[in-house]
Amino acid sequence: MLKLPKLGFMSFFILLFLSTPEFVSAQQLDQIIVSQAWSRSTPPMAKNGAVYFTIKNNGPRDKLIGVITSIAKRSTLHMTKMGSGTKSGVLRMLGLTHINLPANQPFIAKPGGHHVMLMGLKKPLKLGESFELILKFEKADDKTVTVTVQK
Ligand SMILES: [Cu+2]
C-alpha cells in the first residue's frame, strides 16, 4: 500500500527531468563543431591580435555570445566592415554583442570579416605556438578550442 504512491511520485520527477531545458542541451552537446582555430603571428610590441575559426552548427539555431582567453586582457567579437559615404574605402571594425549561428549552416570567421579581437596581448603571438580559447554559446555548452598561431 505504501509503495504505489511512492512510485507515482518518482515517475512524476522523471517526467519533469525529461522535459527540462537541461536535458535538451545535453542532447546538443556535439552539435556545434569548431575547427581551424588560428591566429596570425604578431610583431613583438603588438598589443592586439585576432582569432579566426570555422563553426559548424548541426543543431538548432544558436548564438556565439562571447569568448574567454587568458592570452589577452580583453577578447571580444568583431566584424570588419567597409565604410560608406565619406568613410568609403576605409575598413573599420565593429564590436558585436553576438554572432548568429543558423541551424545547419557553417560560419567562417576569417581575415576581412568576423573575428575575435584580442586586446592587450600579454605576450606576442609567435609562429607555431598555440593557446586556448573558450567559446560561449547561448544554448550549447562552452567549447574550448586550441588556437594555433600561423603566418
Ligand atoms: Cu577587430
Short mmCIF file of C-alpha atoms and ligand atoms in Angstrom, two decimals:
data_model
loop_
_atom_site.label_atom_id
_atom_site.label_comp_id
_atom_site.label_asym_id
_atom_site.label_seq_id
_atom_site.Cartn_x
_atom_site.Cartn_y
_atom_site.Cartn_z
CA MET A 1 0.00 0.00 0.00
CA LEU A 2 2.81 2.38 0.75
CA LYS A 3 4.89 1.60 -2.34
CA LEU A 4 2.42 2.66 -5.04
CA PRO A 5 2.15 6.33 -4.25
CA LYS A 6 5.93 6.44 -3.90
CA LEU A 7 6.44 5.11 -7.44
CA GLY A 8 3.92 7.56 -8.81
CA PHE A 9 5.80 10.33 -7.13
CA MET A 10 9.11 9.14 -8.66
CA SER A 11 7.80 8.90 -12.22
CA PHE A 12 6.50 12.43 -11.87
CA PHE A 13 10.05 13.58 -11.20
CA ILE A 14 11.46 11.51 -14.05
CA LEU A 15 8.99 13.14 -16.43
CA LEU A 16 9.88 16.55 -15.07
CA PHE A 17 13.58 15.84 -15.67
CA LEU A 18 12.99 14.70 -19.25
CA SER A 19 11.16 17.89 -20.08
CA THR A 20 13.69 20.33 -18.62
CA PRO A 21 15.87 22.50 -20.90
CA GLU A 22 18.96 20.88 -19.30
CA PHE A 23 18.04 17.62 -20.97
CA VAL A 24 17.73 19.34 -24.33
CA SER A 25 21.13 21.00 -24.03
CA ALA A 26 22.74 17.68 -23.07
CA GLN A 27 21.48 16.26 -26.35
CA GLN A 28 23.01 19.18 -28.26
CA LEU A 29 26.44 18.51 -26.78
CA ASP A 30 28.32 17.89 -30.01
CA GLN A 31 26.06 19.59 -32.45
CA ILE A 32 28.38 22.56 -32.61
CA ILE A 33 31.79 21.78 -34.02
CA VAL A 34 34.56 24.36 -34.01
CA SER A 35 37.53 23.75 -36.27
CA GLN A 36 40.51 25.51 -37.83
CA ALA A 37 41.01 27.97 -35.00
CA TRP A 38 44.01 30.09 -35.90
CA SER A 39 45.63 33.41 -35.25
CA ARG A 40 48.22 35.49 -37.08
CA SER A 41 51.63 35.92 -35.53
CA THR A 42 52.18 39.42 -34.18
CA PRO A 43 55.23 41.72 -34.05
CA PRO A 44 56.97 41.81 -30.63
CA MET A 45 55.33 45.02 -29.42
CA ALA A 46 51.85 44.37 -30.80
CA LYS A 47 49.03 44.90 -28.34
CA ASN A 48 46.25 43.38 -30.43
CA GLY A 49 45.61 40.17 -32.31
CA ALA A 50 42.74 38.38 -33.99
CA VAL A 51 41.43 34.82 -33.95
CA TYR A 52 39.62 33.09 -36.81
CA PHE A 53 37.75 29.78 -36.88
CA THR A 54 35.02 27.75 -38.52
CA ILE A 55 31.84 26.79 -36.68
CA LYS A 56 29.58 24.07 -37.95
CA ASN A 57 26.20 24.13 -36.25
CA ASN A 58 24.43 20.82 -36.78
CA GLY A 59 21.88 21.64 -34.13
CA PRO A 60 19.13 24.21 -33.79
CA ARG A 61 19.72 27.95 -34.20
CA ASP A 62 22.18 29.26 -31.65
CA LYS A 63 24.33 32.31 -30.95
CA LEU A 64 28.00 32.77 -30.19
CA ILE A 65 27.77 35.18 -27.27
CA GLY A 66 31.33 35.59 -26.07
CA VAL A 67 34.87 34.31 -25.74
CA ILE A 68 37.32 33.80 -22.91
CA THR A 69 41.09 33.52 -23.17
CA SER A 70 43.92 34.25 -20.79
CA ILE A 71 46.30 35.41 -23.56
CA ALA A 72 44.80 38.92 -23.69
CA LYS A 73 43.28 41.37 -21.22
CA ARG A 74 40.11 41.58 -23.24
CA SER A 75 38.64 39.50 -26.05
CA THR A 76 35.52 40.46 -27.95
CA LEU A 77 33.58 39.57 -31.08
CA HIS A 78 34.35 41.87 -34.00
CA MET A 79 33.39 42.36 -37.59
CA THR A 80 35.35 44.21 -40.25
CA LYS A 81 33.21 46.44 -42.38
CA MET A 82 33.88 48.64 -45.37
CA GLY A 83 32.87 52.21 -44.58
CA SER A 84 30.31 54.06 -46.68
CA GLY A 85 29.73 57.70 -47.64
CA THR A 86 32.60 59.92 -46.50
CA LYS A 87 34.26 56.86 -44.94
CA SER A 88 34.07 54.81 -48.11
CA GLY A 89 37.17 52.80 -48.81
CA VAL A 90 38.07 52.74 -45.14
CA LEU A 91 37.91 49.45 -43.28
CA ARG A 92 36.63 49.68 -39.77
CA MET A 93 35.86 47.21 -37.02
CA LEU A 94 32.57 46.93 -35.22
CA GLY A 95 32.09 45.30 -31.83
CA LEU A 96 29.33 42.69 -31.81
CA THR A 97 27.20 41.51 -28.90
CA HIS A 98 26.78 38.10 -30.55
CA ILE A 99 27.08 36.20 -33.82
CA ASN A 100 24.04 34.32 -35.12
CA LEU A 101 24.56 30.65 -35.92
CA PRO A 102 21.64 29.44 -38.03
CA ALA A 103 20.81 25.73 -37.98
CA ASN A 104 22.86 23.54 -40.32
CA GLN A 105 24.94 26.37 -41.67
CA PRO A 106 28.67 26.83 -41.44
CA PHE A 107 30.03 30.09 -40.11
CA ILE A 108 33.54 31.14 -41.01
CA ALA A 109 35.43 33.85 -39.16
CA LYS A 110 38.22 35.00 -41.48
CA PRO A 111 40.51 37.97 -42.19
CA GLY A 112 38.46 40.88 -43.50
CA GLY A 113 35.31 39.52 -41.86
CA HIS A 114 34.23 38.31 -38.44
CA HIS A 115 36.93 37.63 -35.86
CA VAL A 116 37.67 37.50 -32.18
CA MET A 117 39.63 40.61 -31.26
CA LEU A 118 42.33 40.11 -28.68
CA MET A 119 43.11 43.38 -26.92
CA GLY A 120 46.05 43.86 -24.60
CA LEU A 121 48.06 40.77 -25.52
CA LYS A 122 50.03 39.51 -22.55
CA LYS A 123 52.72 38.23 -24.90
CA PRO A 124 53.27 38.30 -28.66
CA LEU A 125 51.71 35.55 -30.73
CA LYS A 126 54.61 33.51 -32.07
CA LEU A 127 54.50 31.31 -35.12
CA GLY A 128 53.93 27.68 -34.19
CA GLU A 129 52.69 28.40 -30.67
CA SER A 130 49.14 27.83 -29.52
CA PHE A 131 46.74 28.99 -26.83
CA GLU A 132 43.28 28.11 -25.59
CA LEU A 133 40.09 29.97 -26.32
CA ILE A 134 36.69 29.20 -24.81
CA LEU A 135 33.68 29.96 -26.97
CA LYS A 136 30.39 30.65 -25.18
CA PHE A 137 27.05 29.95 -26.82
CA GLU A 138 23.51 30.90 -25.93
CA LYS A 139 22.27 27.29 -25.92
CA ALA A 140 25.15 24.89 -26.48
CA ASP A 141 27.80 24.15 -23.87
CA ASP A 142 31.07 26.10 -23.84
CA LYS A 143 33.67 24.89 -26.32
CA THR A 144 37.37 25.06 -25.61
CA VAL A 145 39.48 25.23 -28.75
CA THR A 146 43.22 25.31 -29.34
CA VAL A 147 44.22 28.28 -31.47
CA THR A 148 47.42 27.77 -33.45
CA VAL A 149 49.50 30.75 -34.47
CA GLN A 150 50.18 30.86 -38.19
CA LYS A 151 51.75 33.35 -40.58
CU CU B 1 38.76 43.63 -34.60
#
